[in-house]
CSV table of C-alpha atoms in Angstrom, one decimal:
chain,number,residue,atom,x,y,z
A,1,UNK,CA,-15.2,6.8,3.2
A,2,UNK,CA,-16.9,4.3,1.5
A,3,UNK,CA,-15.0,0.7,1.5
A,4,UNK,CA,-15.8,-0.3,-2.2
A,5,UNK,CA,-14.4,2.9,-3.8
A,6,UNK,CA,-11.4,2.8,-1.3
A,7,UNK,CA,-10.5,-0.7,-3.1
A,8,UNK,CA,-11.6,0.2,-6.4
A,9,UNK,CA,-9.2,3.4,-6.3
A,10,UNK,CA,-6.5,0.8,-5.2
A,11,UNK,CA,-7.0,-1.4,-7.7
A,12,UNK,CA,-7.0,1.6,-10.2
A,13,UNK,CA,-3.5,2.9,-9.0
A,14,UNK,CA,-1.8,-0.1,-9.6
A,15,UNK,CA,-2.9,-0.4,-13.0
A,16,UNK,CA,-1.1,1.0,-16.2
A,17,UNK,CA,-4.3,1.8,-17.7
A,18,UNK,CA,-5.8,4.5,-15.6
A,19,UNK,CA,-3.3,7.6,-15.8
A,20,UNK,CA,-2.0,7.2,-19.8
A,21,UNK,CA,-6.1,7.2,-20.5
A,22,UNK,CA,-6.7,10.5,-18.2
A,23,UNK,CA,-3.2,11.9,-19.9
A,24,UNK,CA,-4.9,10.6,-23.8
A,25,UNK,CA,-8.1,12.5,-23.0
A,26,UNK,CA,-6.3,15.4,-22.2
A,27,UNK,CA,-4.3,14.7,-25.1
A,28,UNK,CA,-7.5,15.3,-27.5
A,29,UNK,CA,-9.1,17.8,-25.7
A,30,UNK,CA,-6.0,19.8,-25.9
A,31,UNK,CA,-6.1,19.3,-29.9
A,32,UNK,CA,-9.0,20.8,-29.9
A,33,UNK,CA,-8.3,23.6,-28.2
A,34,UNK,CA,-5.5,24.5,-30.3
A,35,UNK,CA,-6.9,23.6,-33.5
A,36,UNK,CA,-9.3,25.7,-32.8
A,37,UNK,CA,-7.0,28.6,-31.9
A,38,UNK,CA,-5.9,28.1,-35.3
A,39,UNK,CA,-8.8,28.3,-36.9
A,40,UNK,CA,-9.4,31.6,-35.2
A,41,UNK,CA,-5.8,32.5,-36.7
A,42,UNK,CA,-6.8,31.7,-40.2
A,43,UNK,CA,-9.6,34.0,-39.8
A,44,UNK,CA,-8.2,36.7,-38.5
A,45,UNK,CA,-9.5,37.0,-35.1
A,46,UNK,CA,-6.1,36.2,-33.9
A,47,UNK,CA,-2.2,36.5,-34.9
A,48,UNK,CA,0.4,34.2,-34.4
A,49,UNK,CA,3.1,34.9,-31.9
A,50,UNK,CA,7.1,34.9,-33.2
A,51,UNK,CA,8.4,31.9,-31.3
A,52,UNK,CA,5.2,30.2,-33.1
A,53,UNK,CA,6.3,27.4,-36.2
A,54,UNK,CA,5.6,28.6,-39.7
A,55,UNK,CA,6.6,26.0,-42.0
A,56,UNK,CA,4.6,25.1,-45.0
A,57,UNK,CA,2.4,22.2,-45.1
A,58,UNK,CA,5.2,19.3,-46.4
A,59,UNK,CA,7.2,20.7,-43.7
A,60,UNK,CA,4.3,20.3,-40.8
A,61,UNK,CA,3.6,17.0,-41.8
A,62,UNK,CA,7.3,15.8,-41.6
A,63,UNK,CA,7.7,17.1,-38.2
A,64,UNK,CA,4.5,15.4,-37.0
A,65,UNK,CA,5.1,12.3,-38.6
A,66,UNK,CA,9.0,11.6,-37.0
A,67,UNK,CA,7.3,13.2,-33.7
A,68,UNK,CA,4.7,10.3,-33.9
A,69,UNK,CA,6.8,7.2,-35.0
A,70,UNK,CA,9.2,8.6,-32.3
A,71,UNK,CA,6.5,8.8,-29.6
A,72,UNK,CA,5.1,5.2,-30.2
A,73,UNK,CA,9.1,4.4,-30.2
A,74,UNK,CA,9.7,5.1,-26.8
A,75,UNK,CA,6.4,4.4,-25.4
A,76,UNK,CA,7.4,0.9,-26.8
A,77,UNK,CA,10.8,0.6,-25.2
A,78,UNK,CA,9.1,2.0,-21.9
A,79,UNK,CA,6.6,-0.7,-21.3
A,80,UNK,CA,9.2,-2.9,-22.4
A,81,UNK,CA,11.9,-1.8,-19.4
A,82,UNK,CA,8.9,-1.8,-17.3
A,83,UNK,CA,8.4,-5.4,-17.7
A,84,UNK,CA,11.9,-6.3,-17.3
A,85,UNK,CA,12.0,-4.3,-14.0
A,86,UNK,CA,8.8,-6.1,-12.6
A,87,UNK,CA,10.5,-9.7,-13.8
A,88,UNK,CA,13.6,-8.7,-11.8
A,89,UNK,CA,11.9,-6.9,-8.9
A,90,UNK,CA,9.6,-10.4,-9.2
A,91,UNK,CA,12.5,-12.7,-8.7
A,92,UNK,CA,14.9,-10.8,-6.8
A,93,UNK,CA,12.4,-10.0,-3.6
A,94,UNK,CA,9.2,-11.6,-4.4
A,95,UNK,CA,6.2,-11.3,-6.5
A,96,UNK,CA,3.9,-9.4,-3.2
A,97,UNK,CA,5.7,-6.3,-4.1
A,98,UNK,CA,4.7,-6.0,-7.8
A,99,UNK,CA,2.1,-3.9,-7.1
A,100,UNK,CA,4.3,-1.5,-5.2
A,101,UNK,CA,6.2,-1.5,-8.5
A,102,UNK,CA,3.1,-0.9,-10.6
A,103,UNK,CA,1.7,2.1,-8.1
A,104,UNK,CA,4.6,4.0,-9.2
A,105,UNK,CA,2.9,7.1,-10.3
A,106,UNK,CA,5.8,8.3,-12.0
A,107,UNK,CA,6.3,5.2,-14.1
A,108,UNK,CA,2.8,5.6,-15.4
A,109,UNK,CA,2.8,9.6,-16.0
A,110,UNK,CA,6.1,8.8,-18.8
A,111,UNK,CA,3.8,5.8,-20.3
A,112,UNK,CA,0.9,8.2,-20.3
A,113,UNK,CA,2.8,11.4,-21.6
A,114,UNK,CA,3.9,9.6,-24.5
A,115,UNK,CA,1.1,7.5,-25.8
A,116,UNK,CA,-0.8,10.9,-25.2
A,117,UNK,CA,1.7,13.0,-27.1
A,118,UNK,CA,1.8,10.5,-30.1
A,119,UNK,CA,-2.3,10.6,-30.0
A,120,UNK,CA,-1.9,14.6,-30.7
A,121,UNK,CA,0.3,14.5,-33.3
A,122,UNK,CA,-2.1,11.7,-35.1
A,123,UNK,CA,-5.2,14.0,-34.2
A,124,UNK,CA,-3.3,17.5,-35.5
A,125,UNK,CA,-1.8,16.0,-38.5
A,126,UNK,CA,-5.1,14.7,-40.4
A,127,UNK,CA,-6.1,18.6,-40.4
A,128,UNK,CA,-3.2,19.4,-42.9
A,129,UNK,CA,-4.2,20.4,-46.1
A,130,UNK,CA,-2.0,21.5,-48.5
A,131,UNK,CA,-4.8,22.0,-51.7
A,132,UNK,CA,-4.5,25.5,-52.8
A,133,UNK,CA,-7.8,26.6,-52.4
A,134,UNK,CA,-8.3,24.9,-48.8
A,135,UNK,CA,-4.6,25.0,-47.5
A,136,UNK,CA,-4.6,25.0,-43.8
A,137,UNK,CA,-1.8,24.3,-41.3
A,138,UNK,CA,-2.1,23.9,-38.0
A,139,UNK,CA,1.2,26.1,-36.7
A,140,UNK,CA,0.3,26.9,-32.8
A,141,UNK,CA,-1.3,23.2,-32.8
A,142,UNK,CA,2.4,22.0,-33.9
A,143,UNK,CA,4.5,24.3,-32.1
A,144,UNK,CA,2.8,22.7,-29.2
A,145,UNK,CA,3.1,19.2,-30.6
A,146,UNK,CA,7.1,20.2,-30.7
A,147,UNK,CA,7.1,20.8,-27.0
A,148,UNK,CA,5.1,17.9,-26.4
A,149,UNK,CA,8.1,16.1,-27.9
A,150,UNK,CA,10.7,18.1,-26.3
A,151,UNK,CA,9.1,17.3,-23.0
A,152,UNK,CA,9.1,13.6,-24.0
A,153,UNK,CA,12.3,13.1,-24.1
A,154,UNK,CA,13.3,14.6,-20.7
A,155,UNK,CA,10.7,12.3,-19.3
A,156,UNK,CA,12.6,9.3,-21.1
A,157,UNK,CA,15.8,10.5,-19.7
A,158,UNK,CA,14.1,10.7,-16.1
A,159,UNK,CA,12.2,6.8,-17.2
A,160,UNK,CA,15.3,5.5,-17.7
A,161,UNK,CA,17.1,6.6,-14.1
A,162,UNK,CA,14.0,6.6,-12.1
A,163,UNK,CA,13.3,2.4,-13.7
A,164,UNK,CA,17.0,1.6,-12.5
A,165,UNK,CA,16.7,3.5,-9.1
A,166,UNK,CA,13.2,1.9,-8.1
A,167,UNK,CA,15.2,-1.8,-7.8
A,168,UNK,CA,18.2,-0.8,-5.6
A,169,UNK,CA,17.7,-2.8,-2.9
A,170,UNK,CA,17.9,0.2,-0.2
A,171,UNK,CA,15.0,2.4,-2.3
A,172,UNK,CA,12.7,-1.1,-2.3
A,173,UNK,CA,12.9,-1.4,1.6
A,174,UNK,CA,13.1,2.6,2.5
A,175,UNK,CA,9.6,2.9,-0.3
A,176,UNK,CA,8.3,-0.3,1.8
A,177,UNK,CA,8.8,0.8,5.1
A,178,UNK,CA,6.9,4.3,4.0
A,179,UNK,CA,4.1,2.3,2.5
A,180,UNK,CA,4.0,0.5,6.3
A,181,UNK,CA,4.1,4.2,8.2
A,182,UNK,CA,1.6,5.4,6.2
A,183,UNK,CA,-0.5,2.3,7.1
A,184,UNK,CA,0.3,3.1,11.3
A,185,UNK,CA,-0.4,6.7,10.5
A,186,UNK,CA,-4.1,6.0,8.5
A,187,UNK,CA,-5.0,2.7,10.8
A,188,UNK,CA,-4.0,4.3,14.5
A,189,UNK,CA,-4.3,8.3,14.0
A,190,UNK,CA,-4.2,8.2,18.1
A,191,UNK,CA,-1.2,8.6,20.2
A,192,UNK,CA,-1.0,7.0,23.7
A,193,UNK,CA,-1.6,10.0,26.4
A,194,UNK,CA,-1.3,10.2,29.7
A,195,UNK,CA,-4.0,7.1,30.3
A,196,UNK,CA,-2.4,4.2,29.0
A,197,UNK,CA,-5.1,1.6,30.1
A,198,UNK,CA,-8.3,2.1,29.1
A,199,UNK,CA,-11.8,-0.5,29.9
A,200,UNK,CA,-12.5,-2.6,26.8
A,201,UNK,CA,-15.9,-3.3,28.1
A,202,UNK,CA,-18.0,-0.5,29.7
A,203,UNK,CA,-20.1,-2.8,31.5
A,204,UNK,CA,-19.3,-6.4,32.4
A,205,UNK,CA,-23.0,-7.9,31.6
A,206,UNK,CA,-22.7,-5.8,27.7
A,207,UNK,CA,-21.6,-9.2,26.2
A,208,UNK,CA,-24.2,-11.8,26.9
A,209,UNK,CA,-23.1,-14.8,28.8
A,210,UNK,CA,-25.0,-16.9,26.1
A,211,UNK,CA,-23.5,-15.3,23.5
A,212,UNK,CA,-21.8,-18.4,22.0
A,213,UNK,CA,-24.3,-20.4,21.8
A,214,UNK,CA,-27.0,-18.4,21.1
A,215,UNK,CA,-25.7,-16.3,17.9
A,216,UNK,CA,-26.2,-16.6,14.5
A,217,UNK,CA,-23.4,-17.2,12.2
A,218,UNK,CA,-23.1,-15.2,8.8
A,219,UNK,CA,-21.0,-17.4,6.3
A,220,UNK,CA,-18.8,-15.8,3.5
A,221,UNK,CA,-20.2,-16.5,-0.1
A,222,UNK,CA,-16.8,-16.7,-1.3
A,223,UNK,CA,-13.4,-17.5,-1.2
A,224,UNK,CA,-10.8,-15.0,-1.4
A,225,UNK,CA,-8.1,-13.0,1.1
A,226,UNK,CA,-10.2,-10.2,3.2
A,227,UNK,CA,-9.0,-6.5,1.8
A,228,UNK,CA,-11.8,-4.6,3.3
A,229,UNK,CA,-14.2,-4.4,6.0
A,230,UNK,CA,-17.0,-1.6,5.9
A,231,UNK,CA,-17.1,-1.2,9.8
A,232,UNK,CA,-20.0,2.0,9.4
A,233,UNK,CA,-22.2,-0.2,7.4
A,234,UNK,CA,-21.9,-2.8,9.7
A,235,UNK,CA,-22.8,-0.5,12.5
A,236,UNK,CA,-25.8,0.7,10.9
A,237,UNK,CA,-26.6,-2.1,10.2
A,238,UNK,CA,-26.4,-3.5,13.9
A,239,UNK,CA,-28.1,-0.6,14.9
A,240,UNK,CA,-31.4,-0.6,12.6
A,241,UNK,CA,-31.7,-4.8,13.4
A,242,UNK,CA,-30.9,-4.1,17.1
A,243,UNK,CA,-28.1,-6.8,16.8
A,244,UNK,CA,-24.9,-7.2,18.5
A,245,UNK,CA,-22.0,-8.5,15.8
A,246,UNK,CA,-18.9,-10.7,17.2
A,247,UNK,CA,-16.4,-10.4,14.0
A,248,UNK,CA,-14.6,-13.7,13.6
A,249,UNK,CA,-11.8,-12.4,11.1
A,250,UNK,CA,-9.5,-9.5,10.7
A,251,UNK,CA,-8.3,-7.9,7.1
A,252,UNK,CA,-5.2,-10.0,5.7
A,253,UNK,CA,-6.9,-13.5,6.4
A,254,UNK,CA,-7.8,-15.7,4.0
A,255,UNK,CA,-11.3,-16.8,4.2
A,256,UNK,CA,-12.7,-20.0,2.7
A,257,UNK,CA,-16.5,-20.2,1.3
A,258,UNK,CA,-18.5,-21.1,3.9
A,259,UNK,CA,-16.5,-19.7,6.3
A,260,UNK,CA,-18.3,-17.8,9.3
A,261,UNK,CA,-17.3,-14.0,9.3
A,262,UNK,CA,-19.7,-12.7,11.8
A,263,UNK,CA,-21.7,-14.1,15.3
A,264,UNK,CA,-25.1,-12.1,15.3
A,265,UNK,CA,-26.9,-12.1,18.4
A,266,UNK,CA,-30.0,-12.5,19.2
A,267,UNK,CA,-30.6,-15.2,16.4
A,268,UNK,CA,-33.8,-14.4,15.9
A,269,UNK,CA,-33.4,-10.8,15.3
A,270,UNK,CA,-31.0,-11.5,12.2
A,271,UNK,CA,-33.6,-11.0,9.1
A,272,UNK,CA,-32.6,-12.7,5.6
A,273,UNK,CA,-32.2,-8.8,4.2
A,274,UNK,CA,-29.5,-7.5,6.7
A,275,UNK,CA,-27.7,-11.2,6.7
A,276,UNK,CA,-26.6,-10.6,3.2
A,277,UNK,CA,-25.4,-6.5,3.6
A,278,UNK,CA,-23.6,-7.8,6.2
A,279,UNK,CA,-22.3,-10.5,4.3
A,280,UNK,CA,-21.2,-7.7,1.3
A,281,UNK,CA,-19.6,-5.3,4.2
A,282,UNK,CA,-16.5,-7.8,3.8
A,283,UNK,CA,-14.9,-7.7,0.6
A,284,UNK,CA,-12.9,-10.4,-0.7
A,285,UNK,CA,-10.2,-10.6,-3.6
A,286,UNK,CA,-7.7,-12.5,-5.1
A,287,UNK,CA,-4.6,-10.9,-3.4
A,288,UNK,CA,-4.0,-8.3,-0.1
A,289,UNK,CA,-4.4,-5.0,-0.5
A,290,UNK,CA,-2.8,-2.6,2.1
A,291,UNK,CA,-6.2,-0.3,3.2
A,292,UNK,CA,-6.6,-2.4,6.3
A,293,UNK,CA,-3.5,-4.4,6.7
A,294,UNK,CA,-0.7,-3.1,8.6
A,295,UNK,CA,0.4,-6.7,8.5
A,296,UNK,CA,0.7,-6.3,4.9
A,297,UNK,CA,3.6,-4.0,4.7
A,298,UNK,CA,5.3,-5.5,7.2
A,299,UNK,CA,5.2,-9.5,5.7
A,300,UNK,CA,6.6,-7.6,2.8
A,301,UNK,CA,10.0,-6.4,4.0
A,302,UNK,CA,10.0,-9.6,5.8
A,303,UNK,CA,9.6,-11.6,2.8
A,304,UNK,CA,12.4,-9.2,1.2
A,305,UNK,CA,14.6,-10.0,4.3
A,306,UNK,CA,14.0,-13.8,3.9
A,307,UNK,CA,14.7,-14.2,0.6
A,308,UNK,CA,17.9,-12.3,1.3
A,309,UNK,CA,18.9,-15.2,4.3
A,310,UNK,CA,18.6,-17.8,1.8
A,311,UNK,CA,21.3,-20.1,0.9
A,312,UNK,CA,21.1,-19.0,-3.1
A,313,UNK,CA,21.6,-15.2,-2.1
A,314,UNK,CA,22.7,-15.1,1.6
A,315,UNK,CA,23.0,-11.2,1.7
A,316,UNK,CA,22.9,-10.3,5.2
A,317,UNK,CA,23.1,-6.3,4.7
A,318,UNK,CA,19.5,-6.7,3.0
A,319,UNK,CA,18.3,-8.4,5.8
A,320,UNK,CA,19.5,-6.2,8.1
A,321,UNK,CA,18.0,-2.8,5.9
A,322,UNK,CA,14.8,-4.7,6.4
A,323,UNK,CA,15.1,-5.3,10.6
A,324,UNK,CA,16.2,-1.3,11.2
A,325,UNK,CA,13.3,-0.4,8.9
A,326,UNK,CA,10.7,-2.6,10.7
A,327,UNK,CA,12.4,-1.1,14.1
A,328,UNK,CA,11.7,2.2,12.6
A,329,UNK,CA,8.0,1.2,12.2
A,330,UNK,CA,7.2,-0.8,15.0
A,331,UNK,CA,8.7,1.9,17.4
A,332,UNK,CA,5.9,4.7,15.7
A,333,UNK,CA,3.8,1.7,16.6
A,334,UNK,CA,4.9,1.6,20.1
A,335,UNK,CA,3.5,5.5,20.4
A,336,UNK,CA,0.1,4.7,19.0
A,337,UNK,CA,-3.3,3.8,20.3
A,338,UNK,CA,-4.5,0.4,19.1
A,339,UNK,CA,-8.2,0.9,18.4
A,340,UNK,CA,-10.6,-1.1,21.3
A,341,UNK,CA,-12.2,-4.2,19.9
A,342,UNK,CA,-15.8,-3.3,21.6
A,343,UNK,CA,-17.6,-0.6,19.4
A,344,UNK,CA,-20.5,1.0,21.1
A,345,UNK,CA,-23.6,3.2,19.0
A,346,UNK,CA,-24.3,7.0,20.1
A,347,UNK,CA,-26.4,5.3,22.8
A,348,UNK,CA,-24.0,3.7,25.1
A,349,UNK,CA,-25.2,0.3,23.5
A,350,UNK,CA,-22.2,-1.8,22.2
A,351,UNK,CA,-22.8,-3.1,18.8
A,352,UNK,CA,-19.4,-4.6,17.3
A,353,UNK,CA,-16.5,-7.2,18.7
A,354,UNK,CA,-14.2,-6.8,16.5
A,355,UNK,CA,-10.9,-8.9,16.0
A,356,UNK,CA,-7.7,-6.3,16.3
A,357,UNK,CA,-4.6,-6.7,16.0
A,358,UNK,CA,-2.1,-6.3,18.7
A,359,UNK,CA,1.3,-5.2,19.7
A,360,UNK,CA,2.3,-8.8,20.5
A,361,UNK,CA,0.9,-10.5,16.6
A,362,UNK,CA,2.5,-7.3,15.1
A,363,UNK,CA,6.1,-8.1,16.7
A,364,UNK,CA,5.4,-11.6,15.9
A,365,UNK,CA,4.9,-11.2,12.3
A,366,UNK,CA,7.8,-8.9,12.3
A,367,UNK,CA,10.4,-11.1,13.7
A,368,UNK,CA,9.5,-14.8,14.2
A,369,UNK,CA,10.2,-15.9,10.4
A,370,UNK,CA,13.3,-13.4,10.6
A,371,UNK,CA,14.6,-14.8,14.0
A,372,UNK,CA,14.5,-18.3,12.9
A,373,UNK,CA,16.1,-18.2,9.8
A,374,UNK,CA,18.9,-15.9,11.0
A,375,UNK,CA,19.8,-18.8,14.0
A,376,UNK,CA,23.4,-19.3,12.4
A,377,UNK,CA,24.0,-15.4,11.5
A,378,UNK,CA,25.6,-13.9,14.0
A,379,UNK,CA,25.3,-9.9,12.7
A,380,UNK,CA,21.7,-10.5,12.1
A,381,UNK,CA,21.3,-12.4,15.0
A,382,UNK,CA,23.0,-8.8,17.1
A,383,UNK,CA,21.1,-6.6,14.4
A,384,UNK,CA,18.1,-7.9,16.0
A,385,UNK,CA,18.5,-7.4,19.3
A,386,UNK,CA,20.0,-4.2,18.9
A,387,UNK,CA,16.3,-3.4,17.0
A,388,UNK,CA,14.7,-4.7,19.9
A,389,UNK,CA,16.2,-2.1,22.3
A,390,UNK,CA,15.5,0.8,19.4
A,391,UNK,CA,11.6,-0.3,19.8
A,392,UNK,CA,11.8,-1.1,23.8
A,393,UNK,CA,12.9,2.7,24.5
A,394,UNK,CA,9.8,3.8,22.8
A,395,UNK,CA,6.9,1.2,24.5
A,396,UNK,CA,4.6,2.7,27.4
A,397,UNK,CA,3.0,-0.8,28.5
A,398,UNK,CA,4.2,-3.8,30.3
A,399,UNK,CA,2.5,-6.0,27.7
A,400,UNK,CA,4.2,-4.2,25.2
A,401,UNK,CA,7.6,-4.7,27.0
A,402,UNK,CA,6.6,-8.7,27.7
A,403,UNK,CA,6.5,-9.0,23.5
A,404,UNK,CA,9.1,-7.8,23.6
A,405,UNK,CA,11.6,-9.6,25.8
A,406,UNK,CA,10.0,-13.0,24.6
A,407,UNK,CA,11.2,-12.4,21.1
A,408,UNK,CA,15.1,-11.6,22.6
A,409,UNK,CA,14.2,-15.0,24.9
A,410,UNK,CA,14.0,-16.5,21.7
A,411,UNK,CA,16.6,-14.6,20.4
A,412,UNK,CA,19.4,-15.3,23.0
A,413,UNK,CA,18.3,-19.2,22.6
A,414,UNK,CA,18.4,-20.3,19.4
A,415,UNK,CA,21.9,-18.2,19.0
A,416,UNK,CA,23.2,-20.3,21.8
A,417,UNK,CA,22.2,-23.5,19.7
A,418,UNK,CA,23.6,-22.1,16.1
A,419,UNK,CA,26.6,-19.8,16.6
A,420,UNK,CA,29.8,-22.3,17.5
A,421,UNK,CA,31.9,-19.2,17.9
A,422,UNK,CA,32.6,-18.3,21.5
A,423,UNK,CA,33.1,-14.6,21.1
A,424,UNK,CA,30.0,-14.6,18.9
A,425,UNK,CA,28.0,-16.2,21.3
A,426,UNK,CA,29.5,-13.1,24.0
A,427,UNK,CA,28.7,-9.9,21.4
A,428,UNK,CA,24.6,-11.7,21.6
A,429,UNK,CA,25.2,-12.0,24.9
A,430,UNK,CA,26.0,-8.0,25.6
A,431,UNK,CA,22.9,-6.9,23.3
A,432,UNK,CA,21.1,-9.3,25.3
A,433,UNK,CA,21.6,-7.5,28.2
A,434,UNK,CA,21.2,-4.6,26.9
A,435,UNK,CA,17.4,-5.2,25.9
A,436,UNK,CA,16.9,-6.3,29.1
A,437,UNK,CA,17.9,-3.2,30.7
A,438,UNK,CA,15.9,-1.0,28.9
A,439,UNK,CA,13.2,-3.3,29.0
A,440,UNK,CA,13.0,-3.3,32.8
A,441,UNK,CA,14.0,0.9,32.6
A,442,UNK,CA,11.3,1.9,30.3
């Protein structure tokens, strides 16, 4: 699917515009409709039901008018608990996962619903007439405005639970780590099967020994994180100017202008025209966004876990919800097939070097910042390990394995250096060996 409208979709779900202005349409479309069932009542094509409303016009435009000034009354209130959610989900585990706040689909259906339902009762109640020779009233058009209403306030009743569930502390990091398994299940659909090891390189001479120095950079025109890189238009593109493209930069990086993101080669094959559609394959923004960034997730619940190892909060349990949810993720991880960097066309010919992650930079990012802030803790310092084991039951490589035991190395050391207490030092010590052991048993 096309790159652009993958972001632009991204961008539109975390906005609190896009829903309420579907939910508004429907709103006048749907008075309308029944306005113009109730025209067709007036003329007798149609007859009102029992359960329909048959008060007189005074009565209609009452009922309307408190429905309306109620509507823009909540809607009001909403936005205004929204905003003191995002402040506290802002300070309390850090302003990268505002936009998981603001994606909240349910959050922006009760906004919609109710600036939608006040926009009916507007559009239904300049219809009422109450002069004698024109009087006309609106009664399946308000019967529906009531259940609009009636609707309303069950979805205030869920706003108001739903707003104070979506910043408990467990529901942040379980709605995290489900943003990061998504991200393994969209980014590496393969599992590993019975050939682990696979040739990056289907001939030795398909890079050219001159590549280096031979190539052609492409520079970025601007400045901005990478979100997206279009990876078919680049291979089209490679194709029709017979080029082969080295990529220089992964999504998640932040790129300065000037910046090389792509090595064409040969040089002089690299016309003017398909420099700059290569240049637009790589879009750049402002902030992350999570479309190609597994690393994204992931440096959230480890900014979460961080913020929870500071002095000023020192809450270990957080921390520790964030290390079993990463274990959870990094040991679906450990099942999947990381995509090769070497991408070859339909003719055997390879055509893009891309720059993957790995296993390795994924426990990294995972665990360094973690591992040396928690030095001096001694139940993260064992929740770690013990996280380690979780994820080294489930690898199927020895390079896989080797990240591994490094980060319990690092582990084991840096407790020996921070914990003073003896016995603390011995419970590291026993998970210690326990990673080991299934580390040299997987």
């Amino acid at each position: 699917m096309n790159t652009n409208f993958l972001k632009s979709w991204e961008v539109i779900r975390s906005s609190y515009w896009f829903i309420p202005t579907v939910l508004t349409g429907g709103a006048i479309a749907l008075s309308f409709w029944t306005l113009n069932l109730d025209r067709a009542v007036r003329s007798g094509q149609l007859q009102l039901l029992d359960w329909v409303y048959t008060g007189g016009p005074e009565g209609v435009r009452t009922l309307l008018s408190v429905l309306a000034g109620s509507m823009i009354t909540m809607a009001s209130l909403s936005y205004s608990i929204t905003i003191v959610a995002l402040t506290l989900a802002s300070s309390q585990f850090g302003p990268r996962l505002l936009a998981n706040f603001m994606r909240d689909t349910g959050n922006q259906v009760v906004l919609g619903t109710f600036v939608a339902t006040f926009i009916y009762c507007l559009l239904v109640l300049r219809t009422v007439r109450s002069v004698e020779e024109s009087v006309f009233v609106p009664h399946i058009s308000v019967t529906v405005a009531f259940f609009l209403g009636v609707i309303s306030l069950g979805l205030l009743i869920y706003f108001i639970h739903h707003a104070s569930a979506s910043i408990h502390v467990e529901n942040v990091v379980a709605s995290v780590e489900r943003e990061l398994s998504r991200a393994i299940e969209r980014l590496f659909p393969e599992k590993k099967g019975a050939y682990l090891f696979e040739y990056t390189l289907r001939q030795e001479d398909d890079v050219p020994e001159a590549f280096g120095e031979e190539a052609r950079p492409v520079a970025s025109r601007t400045s901005g994180y990478l979100q997206t890189i279009d990876d078919d238009r680049l291979m089209k593109l490679a194709v029709k100017g017979d080029l082969l493209l080295r990529l220089e930069h992964r999504p998640g990086e932040f790129i300065a202008a000037g910046k090389t993101l792509v090595q064409a080669w040969p040089a002089d094959r690299l016309e003017e025209e398909i420099e700059e559609k290569i240049a637009n394959a790589f879009q750049l923004g402002a902030q992350r966004l999570r479309l190609q960034d597994v690393e994204f997730a992931i440096d959230q619940l480890v900014e979460i876990a961080l913020r929870a190892l500071s002095p000023g909060i020192n809450d270990p349990f957080t921390a520790m919800a964030c290390i079993d949810r990463l274990g959870a993720a990094l040991a679906r991880l450990a099942e999947r097939r990381i995509p090769s960097a070497y991408r070859y066309d339909a003719e055997d010919k390879l055509r893009l070097i891309t720059d993957p992650v790995t296993f390795e930079g994924i426990v990294e990012a995972a665990f360094n910042q973690i591992r040396q802030h928690a030095r001096a803790n001694a139940a993260v310092t064992i929740r770690l390990l013990e996280t380690l084991a979780v994820i080294g039951a489930r690898t199927r490589t020895e390079s896989e394995r080797e990240a591994l035991r490094r980060q319990a190395i690092m582990i084991q050391r840096g407790s020996r250096e921070a914990l003073p207490e003896e016995y603390d030092l011995e419970a590291v010590e026993e998970r210690y060996r326990t990673v080991q052991t299934v580390l040299d048993g997987s």
